[in-house]
mmCIF file of C-alpha atoms in Angstrom:
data_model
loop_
_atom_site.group_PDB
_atom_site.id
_atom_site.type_symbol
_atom_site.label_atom_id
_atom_site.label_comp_id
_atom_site.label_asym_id
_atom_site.label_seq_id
_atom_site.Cartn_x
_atom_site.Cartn_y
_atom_site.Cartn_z
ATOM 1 C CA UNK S 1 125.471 89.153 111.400
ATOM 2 C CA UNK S 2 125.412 85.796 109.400
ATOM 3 C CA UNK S 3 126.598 82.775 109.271
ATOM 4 C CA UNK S 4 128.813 80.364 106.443
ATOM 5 C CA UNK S 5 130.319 77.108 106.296
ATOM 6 C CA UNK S 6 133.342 76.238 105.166
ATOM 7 C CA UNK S 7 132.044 75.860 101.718
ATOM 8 C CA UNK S 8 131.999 72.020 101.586
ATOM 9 C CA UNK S 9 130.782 69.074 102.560
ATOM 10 C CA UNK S 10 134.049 67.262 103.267
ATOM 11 C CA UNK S 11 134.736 66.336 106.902
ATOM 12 C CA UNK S 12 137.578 68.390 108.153
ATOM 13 C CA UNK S 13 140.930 66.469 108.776
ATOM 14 C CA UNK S 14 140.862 63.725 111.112
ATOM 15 C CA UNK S 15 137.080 63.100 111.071
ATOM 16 C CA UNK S 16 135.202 60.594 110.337
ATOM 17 C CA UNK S 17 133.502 60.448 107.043
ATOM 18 C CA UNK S 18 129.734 58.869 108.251
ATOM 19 C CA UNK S 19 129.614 55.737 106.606
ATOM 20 C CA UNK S 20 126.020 56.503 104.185
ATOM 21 C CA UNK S 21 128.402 59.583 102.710
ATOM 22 C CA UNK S 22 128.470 59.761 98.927
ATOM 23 C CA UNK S 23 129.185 63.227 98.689
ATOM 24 C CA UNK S 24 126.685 63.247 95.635
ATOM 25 C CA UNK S 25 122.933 62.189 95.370
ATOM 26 C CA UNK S 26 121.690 61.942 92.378
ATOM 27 C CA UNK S 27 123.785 64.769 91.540
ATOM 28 C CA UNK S 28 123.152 67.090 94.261
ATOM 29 C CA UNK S 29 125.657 67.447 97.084
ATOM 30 C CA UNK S 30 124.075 66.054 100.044
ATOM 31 C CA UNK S 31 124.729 66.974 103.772
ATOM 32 C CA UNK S 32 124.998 64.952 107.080
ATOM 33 C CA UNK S 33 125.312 65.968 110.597
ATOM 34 C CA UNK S 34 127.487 69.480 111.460
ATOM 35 C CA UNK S 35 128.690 71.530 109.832
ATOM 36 C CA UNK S 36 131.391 74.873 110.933
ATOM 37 C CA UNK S 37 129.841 78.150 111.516
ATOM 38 C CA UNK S 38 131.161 81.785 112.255
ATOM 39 C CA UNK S 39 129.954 84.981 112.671
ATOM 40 C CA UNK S 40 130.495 87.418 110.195
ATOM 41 C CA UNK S 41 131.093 90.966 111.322
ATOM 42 C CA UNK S 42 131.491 94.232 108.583
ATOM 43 C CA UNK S 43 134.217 96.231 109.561
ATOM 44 C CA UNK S 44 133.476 99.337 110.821
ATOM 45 C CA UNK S 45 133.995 101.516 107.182
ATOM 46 C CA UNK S 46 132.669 98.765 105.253
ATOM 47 C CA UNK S 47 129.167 99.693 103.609
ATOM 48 C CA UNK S 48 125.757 97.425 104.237
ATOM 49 C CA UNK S 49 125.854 96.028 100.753
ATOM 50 C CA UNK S 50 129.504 96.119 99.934
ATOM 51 C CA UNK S 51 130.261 97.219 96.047
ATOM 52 C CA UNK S 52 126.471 98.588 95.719
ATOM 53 C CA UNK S 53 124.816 101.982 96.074
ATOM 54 C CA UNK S 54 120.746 102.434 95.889
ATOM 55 C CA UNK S 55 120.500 105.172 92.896
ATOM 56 C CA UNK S 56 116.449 105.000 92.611
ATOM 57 C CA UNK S 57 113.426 103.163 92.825
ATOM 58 C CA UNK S 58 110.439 103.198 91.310
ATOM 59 C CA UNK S 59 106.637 101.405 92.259
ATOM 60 C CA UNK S 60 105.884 98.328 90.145
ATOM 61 C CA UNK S 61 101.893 98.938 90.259
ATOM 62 C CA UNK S 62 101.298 95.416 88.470
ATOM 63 C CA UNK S 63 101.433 92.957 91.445
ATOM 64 C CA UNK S 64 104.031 91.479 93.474
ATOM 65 C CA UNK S 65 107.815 92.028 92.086
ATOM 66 C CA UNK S 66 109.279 88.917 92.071
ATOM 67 C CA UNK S 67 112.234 88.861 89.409
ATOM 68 C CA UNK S 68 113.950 91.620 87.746
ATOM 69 C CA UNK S 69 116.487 91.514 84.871
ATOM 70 C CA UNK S 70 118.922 94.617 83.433
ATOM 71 C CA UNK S 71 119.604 94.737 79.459
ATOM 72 C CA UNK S 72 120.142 97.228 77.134
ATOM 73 C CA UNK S 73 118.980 99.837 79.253
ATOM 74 C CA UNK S 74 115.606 98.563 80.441
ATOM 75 C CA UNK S 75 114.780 96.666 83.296
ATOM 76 C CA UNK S 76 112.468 93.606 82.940
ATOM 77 C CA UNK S 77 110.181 93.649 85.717
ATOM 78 C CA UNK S 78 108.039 90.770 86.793
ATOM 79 C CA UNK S 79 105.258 90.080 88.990
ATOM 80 C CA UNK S 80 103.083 87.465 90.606
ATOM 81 C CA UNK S 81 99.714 88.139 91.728
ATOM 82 C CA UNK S 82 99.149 87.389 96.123
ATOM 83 C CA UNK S 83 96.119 85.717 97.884
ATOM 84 C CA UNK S 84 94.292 88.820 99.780
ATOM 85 C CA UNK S 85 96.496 91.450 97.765
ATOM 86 C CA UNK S 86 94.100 92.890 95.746
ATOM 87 C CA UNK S 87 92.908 92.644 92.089
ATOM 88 C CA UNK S 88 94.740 89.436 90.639
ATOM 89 C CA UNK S 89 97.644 91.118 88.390
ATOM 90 C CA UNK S 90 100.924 89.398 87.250
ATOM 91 C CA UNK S 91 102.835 90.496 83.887
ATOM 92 C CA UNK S 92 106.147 91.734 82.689
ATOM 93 C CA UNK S 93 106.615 95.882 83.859
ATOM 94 C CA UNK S 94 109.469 97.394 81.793
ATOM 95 C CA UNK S 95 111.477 100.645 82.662
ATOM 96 C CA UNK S 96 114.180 102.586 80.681
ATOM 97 C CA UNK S 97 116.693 102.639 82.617
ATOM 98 C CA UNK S 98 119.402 104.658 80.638
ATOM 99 C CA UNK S 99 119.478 107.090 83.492
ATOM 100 C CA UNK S 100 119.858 105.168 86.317
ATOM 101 C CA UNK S 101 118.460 108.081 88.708
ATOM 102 C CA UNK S 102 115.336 108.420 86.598
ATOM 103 C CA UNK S 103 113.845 105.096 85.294
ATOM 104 C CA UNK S 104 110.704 105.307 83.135
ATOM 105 C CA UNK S 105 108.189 103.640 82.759
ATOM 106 C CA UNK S 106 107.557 101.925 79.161
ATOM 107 C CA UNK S 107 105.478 99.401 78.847
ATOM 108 C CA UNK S 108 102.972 96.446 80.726
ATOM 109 C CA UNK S 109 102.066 93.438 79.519
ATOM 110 C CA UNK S 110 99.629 90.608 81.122
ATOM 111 C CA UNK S 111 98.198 87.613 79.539
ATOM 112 C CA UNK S 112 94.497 86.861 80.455
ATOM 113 C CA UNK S 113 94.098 84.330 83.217
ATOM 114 C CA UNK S 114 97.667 84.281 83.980
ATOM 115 C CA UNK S 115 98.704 85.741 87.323
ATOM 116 C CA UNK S 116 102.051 84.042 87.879
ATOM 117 C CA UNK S 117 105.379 85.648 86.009
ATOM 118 C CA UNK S 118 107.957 84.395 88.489
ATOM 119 C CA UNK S 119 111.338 84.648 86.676
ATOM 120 C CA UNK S 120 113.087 86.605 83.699
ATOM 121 C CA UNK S 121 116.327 86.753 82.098
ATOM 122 C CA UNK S 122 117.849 87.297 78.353
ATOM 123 C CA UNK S 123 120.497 86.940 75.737
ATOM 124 C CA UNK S 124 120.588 88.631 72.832
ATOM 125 C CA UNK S 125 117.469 90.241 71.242
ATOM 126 C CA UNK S 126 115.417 86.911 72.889
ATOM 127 C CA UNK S 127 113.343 87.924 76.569
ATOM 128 C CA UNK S 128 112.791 84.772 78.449
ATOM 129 C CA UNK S 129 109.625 84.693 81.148
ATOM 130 C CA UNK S 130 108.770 82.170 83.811
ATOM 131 C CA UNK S 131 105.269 81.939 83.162
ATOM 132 C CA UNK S 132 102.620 79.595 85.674
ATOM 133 C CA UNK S 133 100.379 78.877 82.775
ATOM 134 C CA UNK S 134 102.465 79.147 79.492
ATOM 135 C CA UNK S 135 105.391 77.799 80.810
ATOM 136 C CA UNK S 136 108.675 79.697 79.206
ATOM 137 C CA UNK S 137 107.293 83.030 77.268
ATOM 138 C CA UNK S 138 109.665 83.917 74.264
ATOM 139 C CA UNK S 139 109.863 87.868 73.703
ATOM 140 C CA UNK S 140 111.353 89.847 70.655
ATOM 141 C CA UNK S 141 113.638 92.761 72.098
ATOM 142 C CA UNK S 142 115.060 93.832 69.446
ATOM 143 C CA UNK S 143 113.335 97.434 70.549
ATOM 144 C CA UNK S 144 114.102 97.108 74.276
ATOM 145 C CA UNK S 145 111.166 98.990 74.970
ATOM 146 C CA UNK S 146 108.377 97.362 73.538
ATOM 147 C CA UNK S 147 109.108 93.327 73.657
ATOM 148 C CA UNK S 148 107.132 91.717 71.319
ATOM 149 C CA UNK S 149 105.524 88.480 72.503
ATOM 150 C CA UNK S 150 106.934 85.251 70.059
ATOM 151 C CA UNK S 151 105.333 82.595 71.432
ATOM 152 C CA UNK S 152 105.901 80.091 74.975
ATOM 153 C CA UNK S 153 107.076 77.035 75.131
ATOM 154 C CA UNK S 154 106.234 74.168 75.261
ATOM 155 C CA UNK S 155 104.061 75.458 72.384
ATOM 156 C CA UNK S 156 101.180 77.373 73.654
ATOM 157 C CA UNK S 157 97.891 79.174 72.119
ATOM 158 C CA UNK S 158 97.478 82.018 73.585
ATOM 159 C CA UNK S 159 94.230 84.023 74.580
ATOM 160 C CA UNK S 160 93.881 87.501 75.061
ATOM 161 C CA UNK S 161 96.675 89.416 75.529
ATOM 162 C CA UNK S 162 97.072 92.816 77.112
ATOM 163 C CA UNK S 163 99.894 95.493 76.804
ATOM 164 C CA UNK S 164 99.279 98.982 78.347
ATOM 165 C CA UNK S 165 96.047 98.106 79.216
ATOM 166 C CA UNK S 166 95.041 97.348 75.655
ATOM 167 C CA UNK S 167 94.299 94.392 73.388
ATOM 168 C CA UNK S 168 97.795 93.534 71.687
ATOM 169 C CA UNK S 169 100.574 91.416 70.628
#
């Protein structure tokens, strides 16, 4: 069960607007007083997660899954590390994916000192990592498999970084 509004801010016909509405704050939409809300039943045939089926899953053993992005059959993994969760670990995880019921694992990549990878997305052959020290992290996929690290921006010098375990990039 849930709940939803009407999908905008408007007063409905025949109310009063309050008189500090603007409708936009500094160009967010901003919110006074009520709003409508309904609950929202499935029907009886209709699926949890309508238009999705769970196909596999596989353990992310570099810290806490935050963000995970599909392309070219490999799924970008990352992770932030959690006070009390064990040994501090956050990094990129990356699975082939080209059978959907078996992913496998390809490669892991961490940067020394940096704990935090909290968002990833990409176009084209560019990989593009919210990073908590480096700020955005540019990576080469051109071989989906084994992204190459470019550089992060703003510009960054980076220290040691590890992939597999290993000294690299």
């Amino acid at each position: 069960m849930g709940c939803h509004s009407g999908g905008t801010n408007e007063p409905d016909a025949g109310q009063q607007a309050p008189e500090e509405w603007d409708g936009v704050n500094g160009g967010a939409r901003r919110s006074d007083g009520t709003f409508k809300a309904s609950p929202q039943q499935r029907r009886a045939d209709e699926p949890e997660f309508f238009g999705t089926a769970l196909v596999s899953e596989s353990g992310v053993g570099l810290g806490f899954p935050v963000d995970v992005y599909v392309t070219k059959d490999h799924a970008y993994v990352v992770s932030i590390s959690l006070p009390g969760s064990g040994p501090l670990a956050g990094g990129l995880t990356v699975f082939d994916v080209s059978d959907r019921a078996h992913p496998v694992l390809r490669k892991v990549v961490t940067l020394s000192g940096d704990t935090y990878w909290n968002s990833v997305w990409a176009k084209g052959d560019t990989l593009y990592v919210g990073s908590g020290n480096h700020g955005v992290l540019l990576f080469d996929i051109s071989d989906p498999a084994e992204p190459r690290l470019l550089r992060g921006l703003p510009g960054d010098a980076f220290g040691r970084c590890r992939i597999n375990g290993r000294a690299g990039c």
